[in-house]
């Protein structure tokens, strides 16, 4: 039996099942939240909210044209794009599963038995279709949002790394001695090109980098505990470097070149921006020549990866081009390189602490201000100064390690929610407010941070979503906290489990019990997954 032929046929059959389901269940019109904005942006090639999604907009526009370039069908066209991207995600997931299953069952394709092929194909079908019908993925597959297309790039990139692994095995059978002769590493360059393109959709794809580095390490080096640790660390460093230097610093430096060329040399806008990337291309070219001459293979591979990632990332040029036309949806007015820096950096959302910083009760305190770099804005003929960046310096008593709770304005009552979650009392009487903590009775402690991290960020916002997909879902009401037993919880359909967690489920009102999102999966997908693990 030809394993590769069967693998391809069944993979495309699973793709057809997923496509049929997603197309038939796709939203007829625009959905809630950002979908209307994204559909409108695709229809007129406009500029959605930071940090943007230019490639999504371009592909969405292509689908809208296929559907007749009509406002009435624009939302449906973008929803179908999400459906097709999700179906291809399922296809690449199937091939990913069969790749690993083949390694476990019998790596030698030529000696496989019928039962072994059936086992491998069964694993791929069950795994891929379980994901096809999972709550979160199905939901994103039928609406005009960026997550479906982002999932496609994630699945494609990881599958491509497995193709690299397969090619390494093939090359090893040819007795290639020099790594520079390997055909396999072309797949790595392709991966970075896809990552560059995916930046124009969503940054989620970058999270595959540590896993890709681990695969590279396991295949090319002798595996040790410390080697595994350092491979993971290197993967995390590469992820941070791509986010900081490739995505942000490259555009930031290009913007500073543009200010120099326009303000000092009196050249047109974008002259410095173009010069920077031409200079970067020359530097990369020289680096490639030196690497080839010296035999520095990894430098050569790294420069090719950076080059193709930047080529994919160049989809953001369309953002500045379209913003210059002043479309109706023009978030942040990204018609020049300096605006693009703020757009990519999400400056309009403000700053917030991640590893070390202030807690939410610091909002009522007096703070000092520290000036940073000069800010510029494009005028008719040059960039003009509009002041300095300002950073607030908080009282050290209000700062701690790993702060999980922060809301500067409390406009949406986030800080009040934190206080309620942690049992911190609040007064609305101005005379009763503390000069240190504002309206709150005390500062949160490090223990409070950990409680919120475990109870809200891990359980309520991760475990709950995970169990919706693999155990069951109570209803489609969001729910706001973990102690609300009526709304938005995961459930299994097993009375002992559900009654223990949430009380007698047969006492719930009919409106909740008959909610179309009330799904009891009896934790079967979870059980199958654990058995597979």
Coordinates of C-alpha atoms in Angstrom, one line a residue:
X1 CA 0.0 0.0 0.0
X2 CA 1.3 3.5 -0.9
X3 CA 1.4 5.4 2.4
X4 CA 1.9 8.8 0.9
X5 CA -1.0 8.4 -1.5
X6 CA -3.4 7.3 1.2
X7 CA -2.1 10.1 3.5
X8 CA -2.9 12.7 0.8
X9 CA -6.3 11.3 -0.1
X10 CA -7.6 11.0 3.4
X11 CA -6.1 14.4 4.3
X12 CA -8.0 16.1 1.5
X13 CA -11.1 14.2 2.5
X14 CA -10.9 15.6 6.0
X15 CA -10.3 19.0 4.4
X16 CA -13.5 18.6 2.4
X17 CA -15.5 17.7 5.5
X18 CA -14.2 20.8 7.4
X19 CA -14.9 23.0 4.4
X20 CA -18.4 21.8 4.0
X21 CA -19.1 22.3 7.7
X22 CA -17.6 25.8 7.9
X23 CA -19.1 27.1 4.7
X24 CA -22.6 25.8 5.6
X25 CA -22.4 27.3 9.1
X26 CA -20.6 30.6 8.2
X27 CA -22.2 33.8 9.4
X28 CA -24.5 35.3 6.8
X29 CA -23.5 38.9 7.7
X30 CA -21.1 40.6 10.0
X31 CA -20.6 39.4 13.6
X32 CA -20.1 41.3 16.8
X33 CA -17.0 43.1 18.0
X34 CA -14.2 43.7 15.4
X35 CA -15.7 41.8 12.5
X36 CA -17.6 44.8 11.1
X37 CA -14.4 46.9 11.2
X38 CA -12.4 44.2 9.5
X39 CA -15.0 43.6 6.8
X40 CA -15.3 47.3 6.1
X41 CA -11.5 47.5 6.0
X42 CA -11.4 44.7 3.4
X43 CA -14.1 46.2 1.3
X44 CA -12.3 49.5 0.7
X45 CA -8.8 48.4 1.6
X46 CA -8.9 50.6 4.7
X47 CA -6.8 50.7 8.0
X48 CA -8.2 48.7 11.0
X49 CA -7.1 49.2 14.6
X50 CA -3.5 48.8 15.7
X51 CA -1.3 46.9 15.1
X52 CA -3.2 46.4 11.8
X53 CA -3.6 43.4 9.5
X54 CA -2.6 44.4 6.0
X55 CA -2.3 40.9 4.5
X56 CA -5.7 39.9 6.0
X57 CA -7.2 43.1 4.4
X58 CA -5.7 42.3 1.0
X59 CA -6.8 38.6 1.0
X60 CA -10.2 39.7 2.2
X61 CA -10.5 42.2 -0.6
X62 CA -9.7 39.4 -3.1
X63 CA -12.6 37.2 -1.7
X64 CA -15.0 40.2 -1.8
X65 CA -14.1 40.6 -5.5
X66 CA -14.8 36.9 -6.1
X67 CA -18.2 37.4 -4.5
X68 CA -19.2 40.2 -6.9
X69 CA -17.6 43.3 -5.1
X70 CA -21.0 44.1 -3.6
X71 CA -21.5 45.6 -0.1
X72 CA -24.4 43.2 0.5
X73 CA -22.1 40.2 0.1
X74 CA -18.8 41.6 1.5
X75 CA -19.3 40.2 5.0
X76 CA -20.2 36.7 3.7
X77 CA -17.1 36.8 1.4
X78 CA -14.8 37.5 4.3
X79 CA -16.5 34.9 6.4
X80 CA -16.0 32.3 3.6
X81 CA -12.3 33.3 3.6
X82 CA -12.1 32.4 7.3
X83 CA -13.9 29.2 6.6
X84 CA -11.4 28.2 3.9
X85 CA -8.4 29.2 5.9
X86 CA -9.7 27.1 8.8
X87 CA -10.2 24.1 6.5
X88 CA -6.6 24.3 5.3
X89 CA -5.6 24.5 9.0
X90 CA -7.3 21.2 9.5
X91 CA -5.6 19.7 6.5
X92 CA -2.1 20.7 7.8
X93 CA -3.1 19.5 11.3
X94 CA -4.0 16.1 9.8
X95 CA -0.6 15.8 8.1
X96 CA 1.1 16.9 11.3
X97 CA -0.6 14.2 13.3
X98 CA 0.1 11.5 10.8
X99 CA 3.8 12.6 10.7
X100 CA 4.2 12.0 14.4
X101 CA 2.1 8.9 14.4
X102 CA 4.2 7.4 11.6
X103 CA 7.4 8.0 13.7
X104 CA 5.7 6.2 16.6
X105 CA 4.3 3.3 14.7
X106 CA 6.7 2.6 11.9
X107 CA 9.1 5.2 10.4
X108 CA 9.9 3.0 7.4
X109 CA 7.1 3.7 5.0
X110 CA 8.1 0.8 2.7
X111 CA 7.5 -1.8 5.3
X112 CA 4.2 -0.6 6.7
X113 CA 1.4 -3.1 7.1
X114 CA -2.3 -2.4 6.5
X115 CA -3.1 -2.3 10.2
X116 CA -0.3 0.2 10.8
X117 CA -1.5 2.5 8.0
X118 CA -5.1 2.2 9.4
X119 CA -3.8 3.2 12.9
X120 CA -1.9 6.2 11.6
X121 CA -4.8 7.4 9.5
X122 CA -7.2 6.9 12.3
X123 CA -5.1 9.0 14.6
X124 CA -5.0 11.8 12.0
X125 CA -8.8 11.7 11.3
X126 CA -9.8 11.6 15.0
X127 CA -7.4 14.4 15.9
X128 CA -8.2 16.7 13.0
X129 CA -12.0 16.3 13.2
X130 CA -11.9 16.8 17.0
X131 CA -10.3 20.1 16.3
X132 CA -12.7 20.8 13.4
X133 CA -15.7 20.6 15.7
X134 CA -14.1 22.2 18.8
X135 CA -15.9 25.2 20.2
X136 CA -13.3 27.9 19.9
X137 CA -11.9 26.9 16.5
X138 CA -15.3 26.4 14.9
X139 CA -16.4 29.8 16.2
X140 CA -13.4 31.6 14.7
X141 CA -13.8 29.6 11.4
X142 CA -17.2 31.2 10.5
X143 CA -16.6 34.9 11.2
X144 CA -14.6 37.7 9.6
X145 CA -11.8 37.9 12.1
X146 CA -8.0 37.5 11.9
X147 CA -7.8 34.3 14.0
X148 CA -8.8 31.8 11.3
X149 CA -6.1 33.1 8.9
X150 CA -3.6 33.3 11.7
X151 CA -4.3 29.7 12.7
X152 CA -3.7 28.7 9.0
X153 CA -0.2 30.3 9.1
X154 CA 0.5 28.6 12.4
X155 CA -0.5 25.2 11.1
X156 CA 1.4 25.7 7.8
X157 CA 4.6 26.8 9.6
X158 CA 4.7 23.9 12.0
X159 CA 3.9 21.4 9.2
X160 CA 6.7 23.0 7.1
X161 CA 9.2 22.3 10.0
X162 CA 8.1 18.7 9.9
X163 CA 8.8 18.7 6.1
X164 CA 12.3 20.0 7.0
X165 CA 12.7 17.1 9.4
X166 CA 11.6 14.6 6.7
X167 CA 14.1 16.2 4.2
X168 CA 16.9 15.9 6.7
X169 CA 16.3 12.1 6.9
X170 CA 16.2 12.0 3.1
X171 CA 19.5 14.0 2.9
X172 CA 21.2 11.7 5.4
X173 CA 20.5 8.8 3.2
X174 CA 22.6 10.5 0.4
X175 CA 25.6 10.7 2.8
X176 CA 25.8 14.5 2.6
X177 CA 28.8 15.5 4.7
X178 CA 28.4 19.3 4.8
X179 CA 25.4 21.0 6.3
X180 CA 25.6 23.7 3.5
X181 CA 24.7 21.0 1.0
X182 CA 21.5 20.1 2.7
X183 CA 18.3 20.8 0.8
X184 CA 16.3 20.7 4.0
X185 CA 17.2 24.2 5.3
X186 CA 15.3 25.8 2.4
X187 CA 12.2 24.8 4.4
X188 CA 13.5 27.0 7.3
X189 CA 13.8 30.0 4.9
X190 CA 10.3 29.3 3.7
X191 CA 9.1 29.2 7.3
X192 CA 10.5 32.6 8.0
X193 CA 8.9 34.0 4.9
X194 CA 5.5 32.6 6.0
X195 CA 6.1 34.2 9.5
X196 CA 6.8 37.5 7.8
X197 CA 3.6 37.2 5.9
X198 CA 1.7 36.2 9.1
X199 CA 2.8 39.4 10.9
X200 CA 0.4 41.1 8.5
X201 CA -2.4 39.0 10.0
X202 CA -1.6 38.4 13.7
X203 CA 1.5 37.9 15.8
X204 CA 0.2 34.6 17.2
X205 CA 2.4 32.7 14.6
X206 CA 5.6 33.8 16.3
X207 CA 4.8 31.5 19.2
X208 CA 5.8 28.6 17.1
X209 CA 9.4 29.7 17.1
X210 CA 10.4 27.9 20.3
X211 CA 8.8 24.6 19.1
X212 CA 10.6 24.9 15.8
X213 CA 14.0 25.5 17.5
X214 CA 13.3 22.4 19.7
X215 CA 12.6 20.3 16.6
X216 CA 15.9 21.6 15.0
X217 CA 17.8 20.7 18.1
X218 CA 16.4 17.2 18.5
X219 CA 17.2 16.4 14.9
X220 CA 20.6 18.0 14.4
X221 CA 22.3 17.5 17.9
X222 CA 22.8 14.9 20.6
X223 CA 20.0 15.5 23.0
X224 CA 20.9 16.2 26.7
X225 CA 18.9 17.8 29.5
X226 CA 20.9 21.0 29.5
X227 CA 20.9 21.1 25.7
X228 CA 17.1 20.8 25.7
X229 CA 16.9 23.7 28.2
X230 CA 19.2 25.9 26.3
X231 CA 17.4 25.1 23.0
X232 CA 14.2 26.3 24.5
X233 CA 15.8 29.5 25.9
X234 CA 17.3 30.2 22.5
X235 CA 13.8 29.7 20.9
X236 CA 12.4 32.3 23.4
X237 CA 15.2 34.7 22.7
X238 CA 14.6 34.4 18.9
X239 CA 10.9 35.1 19.5
X240 CA 11.7 38.2 21.5
X241 CA 14.3 39.4 18.9
X242 CA 11.8 39.1 16.1
X243 CA 9.2 41.0 18.0
X244 CA 11.6 43.7 19.2
X245 CA 14.0 44.2 16.4
X246 CA 12.5 42.8 13.2
X247 CA 9.0 44.1 13.8
X248 CA 9.5 47.3 15.8
X249 CA 13.1 48.5 15.7
X250 CA 13.5 48.1 11.9
X251 CA 10.5 50.5 11.3
X252 CA 11.7 52.8 14.1
X253 CA 15.1 53.2 12.6
X254 CA 13.6 53.7 9.1
X255 CA 11.4 56.4 10.6
X256 CA 14.4 58.2 12.1
X257 CA 16.2 58.0 8.8
X258 CA 13.1 59.6 7.2
X259 CA 13.1 62.5 9.7
X260 CA 16.8 63.1 9.0
X261 CA 16.4 63.1 5.2
X262 CA 13.2 65.2 5.2
X263 CA 14.1 67.8 7.9
X264 CA 17.9 68.1 7.4
X265 CA 18.4 67.2 3.8
X266 CA 15.1 68.6 2.5
X267 CA 14.3 65.5 0.6
X268 CA 10.8 64.1 0.0
X269 CA 8.9 62.0 2.5
X270 CA 9.8 58.3 2.4
X271 CA 13.3 59.1 1.0
X272 CA 15.0 58.2 4.3
X273 CA 12.6 55.3 4.8
X274 CA 13.6 53.8 1.4
X275 CA 17.3 54.6 1.9
X276 CA 17.3 52.6 5.2
X277 CA 16.0 49.5 3.7
X278 CA 18.3 49.8 0.7
X279 CA 21.2 50.2 3.1
X280 CA 19.9 47.1 5.0
X281 CA 19.8 45.1 1.8
X282 CA 23.4 46.1 1.0
X283 CA 24.5 45.1 4.5
X284 CA 22.7 41.7 4.2
X285 CA 24.2 41.2 0.7
X286 CA 27.8 41.8 2.1
X287 CA 27.1 39.6 5.0
X288 CA 26.0 36.8 2.7
X289 CA 29.1 37.1 0.6
X290 CA 31.3 37.0 3.7
X291 CA 29.4 34.1 5.2
X292 CA 29.8 32.1 1.9
X293 CA 33.5 32.9 1.6
X294 CA 34.3 32.0 5.2
X295 CA 32.0 29.0 5.3
X296 CA 29.9 30.4 8.1
X297 CA 26.8 28.4 7.3
X298 CA 24.6 29.5 10.2
X299 CA 25.2 33.2 9.5
X300 CA 24.3 32.7 5.9
X301 CA 21.1 30.8 6.9
X302 CA 20.2 33.5 9.5
X303 CA 20.6 36.3 7.0
X304 CA 18.4 34.5 4.4
X305 CA 15.8 34.0 7.1
X306 CA 15.9 37.7 8.1
X307 CA 15.7 38.7 4.5
X308 CA 12.6 36.6 3.7
X309 CA 10.9 37.6 6.9
X310 CA 11.3 41.3 6.0
X311 CA 10.0 40.6 2.5
X312 CA 6.9 39.0 4.0
X313 CA 6.6 41.8 6.6
X314 CA 6.6 44.4 3.7
X315 CA 2.9 44.0 3.4
X316 CA 2.7 46.9 5.9
X317 CA 3.8 49.2 3.0
X318 CA 0.2 48.9 1.8
X319 CA -1.0 50.4 5.1
X320 CA 0.9 53.6 4.5
X321 CA -0.1 53.8 0.9
X322 CA -3.8 53.4 1.7
X323 CA -3.7 55.7 4.7
X324 CA -2.3 58.4 2.4
X325 CA -5.6 58.2 0.5
X326 CA -7.5 59.1 3.7
X327 CA -10.1 56.3 3.6
X328 CA -13.1 56.3 5.9
X329 CA -11.6 53.8 8.3
X330 CA -8.1 55.2 8.9
X331 CA -7.0 54.2 12.4
X332 CA -4.0 56.2 13.7
X333 CA -3.6 57.9 10.3
X334 CA -0.6 55.8 9.3
X335 CA 0.5 57.8 6.2
X336 CA 4.1 58.1 7.2
X337 CA 6.9 56.0 8.9
X338 CA 6.7 57.7 12.3
X339 CA 3.0 57.0 12.5
X340 CA 3.7 53.4 11.5
X341 CA 6.0 53.1 14.5
X342 CA 3.3 54.1 16.9
X343 CA 0.7 52.0 15.1
X344 CA 2.9 48.8 15.3
X345 CA 3.7 49.6 19.0
X346 CA 0.0 50.0 19.9
X347 CA 0.8 53.4 21.5
X348 CA -2.9 54.4 21.7
X349 CA -3.6 51.6 24.2
X350 CA -1.1 53.0 26.7
X351 CA 1.6 51.2 28.7
X352 CA 1.1 48.4 31.3
X353 CA 3.5 46.4 33.5
X354 CA 4.2 42.8 32.7
X355 CA 7.2 41.6 34.7
X356 CA 7.6 44.4 37.3
X357 CA 5.6 47.5 37.9
X358 CA 2.7 49.2 39.7
X359 CA -0.5 47.7 41.0
X360 CA -4.0 49.0 40.4
X361 CA -4.4 50.9 43.6
X362 CA -1.5 53.2 42.5
X363 CA -4.0 55.1 40.2
X364 CA -4.9 57.5 43.1
X365 CA -1.4 58.3 44.0
X366 CA 0.8 61.3 43.1
X367 CA 3.3 60.3 40.5
X368 CA 6.4 62.0 39.0
X369 CA 6.9 62.3 35.3
X370 CA 10.0 61.6 33.3
X371 CA 10.5 62.9 29.7
X372 CA 11.7 60.5 27.0
X373 CA 12.3 60.8 23.3
X374 CA 11.0 63.6 21.1
X375 CA 7.7 62.8 19.3
X376 CA 7.2 63.9 15.7
X377 CA 4.2 64.4 13.4
X378 CA 4.1 64.8 9.7
X379 CA 3.2 68.3 8.4
X380 CA 3.0 69.6 4.8
X381 CA 6.7 69.8 4.2
X382 CA 8.6 68.2 7.1
X383 CA 8.2 66.4 10.5
X384 CA 7.4 68.8 13.3
X385 CA 8.1 68.2 17.0
X386 CA 5.0 67.7 19.1
X387 CA 6.6 67.3 22.5
X388 CA 8.3 64.6 24.5
X389 CA 7.2 61.1 25.4
X390 CA 6.2 61.1 29.1
X391 CA 6.6 58.2 31.4
X392 CA 5.0 58.1 34.9
X393 CA 7.2 57.1 37.8
X394 CA 5.3 55.4 40.6
X395 CA 6.1 55.2 44.2
X396 CA 8.3 52.1 44.8
X397 CA 5.8 50.9 47.5
X398 CA 3.2 50.5 44.7
X399 CA 5.4 48.3 42.5
X400 CA 6.1 44.6 42.8
X401 CA 7.2 41.6 40.8
X402 CA 4.8 40.0 38.3
X403 CA 1.9 42.5 38.7
X404 CA -1.3 41.0 37.2
X405 CA -3.7 43.8 38.2
X406 CA -3.5 47.2 36.4
X407 CA -6.0 49.7 35.0
X408 CA -5.0 53.3 34.9
X409 CA -8.4 55.0 34.4
X410 CA -10.9 52.4 35.7
X411 CA -13.2 53.7 33.0
X412 CA -14.5 50.1 32.5
X413 CA -14.4 49.3 36.2
X414 CA -11.5 46.9 35.8
X415 CA -9.9 48.1 39.0
X416 CA -13.1 47.6 40.9
X417 CA -13.4 44.1 39.5
X418 CA -9.9 43.3 40.8
X419 CA -10.8 44.6 44.2
X420 CA -14.0 42.6 44.3
X421 CA -12.2 39.5 43.1
X422 CA -9.6 39.8 45.9
X423 CA -12.0 40.9 48.6
X424 CA -10.5 44.4 48.9
X425 CA -13.1 46.8 50.2
X426 CA -13.7 50.1 48.5
X427 CA -15.2 53.4 49.7
X428 CA -17.0 55.9 47.5
X429 CA -16.7 58.6 50.1
X430 CA -14.0 61.1 49.1
X431 CA -13.3 61.8 52.8
X432 CA -12.6 58.2 53.4
X433 CA -10.0 57.8 50.6
X434 CA -6.5 56.9 51.5
X435 CA -3.7 59.1 50.1
X436 CA -1.7 55.9 49.4
X437 CA -4.4 53.6 47.9
X438 CA -7.2 56.0 46.8
X439 CA -10.6 54.5 47.4
X440 CA -9.3 51.0 48.2
X441 CA -8.6 49.8 51.8
X442 CA -5.2 48.3 51.0
X443 CA -2.7 47.6 48.3
X444 CA -2.8 44.1 46.7
X445 CA -0.1 41.8 47.9
X446 CA 2.1 39.5 45.9
X447 CA -0.1 36.7 47.1
X448 CA -3.1 38.5 45.7
X449 CA -1.3 38.6 42.3
X450 CA -0.8 34.9 42.4
X451 CA -4.4 34.3 43.4
X452 CA -5.6 36.3 40.5
X453 CA -3.1 34.7 38.1
X454 CA -4.2 31.2 39.1
X455 CA -7.9 31.8 39.6
X456 CA -8.7 34.2 36.8
X457 CA -5.9 34.1 34.1
X458 CA -5.3 30.4 34.3
X459 CA -8.6 28.9 35.4
X460 CA -11.3 31.3 34.2
X461 CA -9.6 32.5 31.0
X462 CA -7.7 29.3 30.0
X463 CA -8.9 26.1 31.7
X464 CA -12.6 27.1 31.2
X465 CA -12.0 27.7 27.5
X466 CA -10.1 24.5 27.2
X467 CA -12.8 22.5 28.8
X468 CA -15.5 24.2 26.6
X469 CA -13.8 22.5 23.7
X470 CA -13.0 19.1 25.3
X471 CA -15.6 18.5 28.0
X472 CA -18.7 20.6 27.3
X473 CA -20.2 24.1 27.7
X474 CA -23.0 25.4 30.0
X475 CA -24.3 28.2 27.8
X476 CA -23.3 31.2 25.6
X477 CA -23.5 33.7 28.4
X478 CA -20.0 35.1 29.1
X479 CA -20.0 35.0 32.9
X480 CA -17.7 37.4 34.8
X481 CA -16.2 35.5 37.6
X482 CA -15.3 31.9 38.6
X483 CA -17.9 31.8 41.4
X484 CA -20.8 32.4 39.1
X485 CA -22.3 28.8 38.8
X486 CA -25.0 29.8 36.3
X487 CA -23.3 31.4 33.4
X488 CA -20.5 30.5 31.0
X489 CA -19.0 27.5 32.9
X490 CA -17.6 24.4 31.4
X491 CA -19.6 21.2 32.0
X492 CA -19.3 17.5 31.2
X493 CA -22.9 16.3 31.1
X494 CA -21.9 13.8 33.9
X495 CA -24.3 14.6 36.8
X496 CA -21.9 13.7 39.6
X497 CA -19.2 16.1 38.2
X498 CA -21.5 19.0 37.3
X499 CA -23.7 18.8 40.4
X500 CA -20.5 18.8 42.6
X501 CA -19.1 21.8 40.9
X502 CA -22.2 24.0 40.3
X503 CA -25.1 22.5 42.3
X504 CA -28.2 20.6 41.0
X505 CA -28.2 21.2 37.2
X506 CA -31.9 20.0 36.9
X507 CA -32.8 23.1 39.0
X508 CA -31.6 25.5 36.3
X509 CA -34.3 27.6 34.5
X510 CA -35.5 26.2 31.2
X511 CA -34.0 29.2 29.3
X512 CA -30.5 28.1 30.4
X513 CA -31.0 24.3 30.0
X514 CA -32.4 24.8 26.4
X515 CA -29.6 27.3 25.4
X516 CA -28.2 26.1 22.0
X517 CA -24.7 26.4 23.4
X518 CA -25.5 23.9 26.3
X519 CA -23.4 21.1 25.0
X520 CA -22.5 18.0 26.9
X521 CA -19.6 16.2 25.4
X522 CA -19.3 13.9 28.5
X523 CA -15.5 14.8 28.4
X524 CA -15.0 12.2 25.7
X525 CA -12.6 14.4 23.6
X526 CA -10.7 15.0 26.8
X527 CA -10.5 11.3 27.6
X528 CA -9.4 10.4 24.1
X529 CA -6.8 13.1 24.2
X530 CA -5.4 11.8 27.5
X531 CA -5.4 8.3 26.2
X532 CA -3.5 9.5 23.1
X533 CA -1.0 11.3 25.3

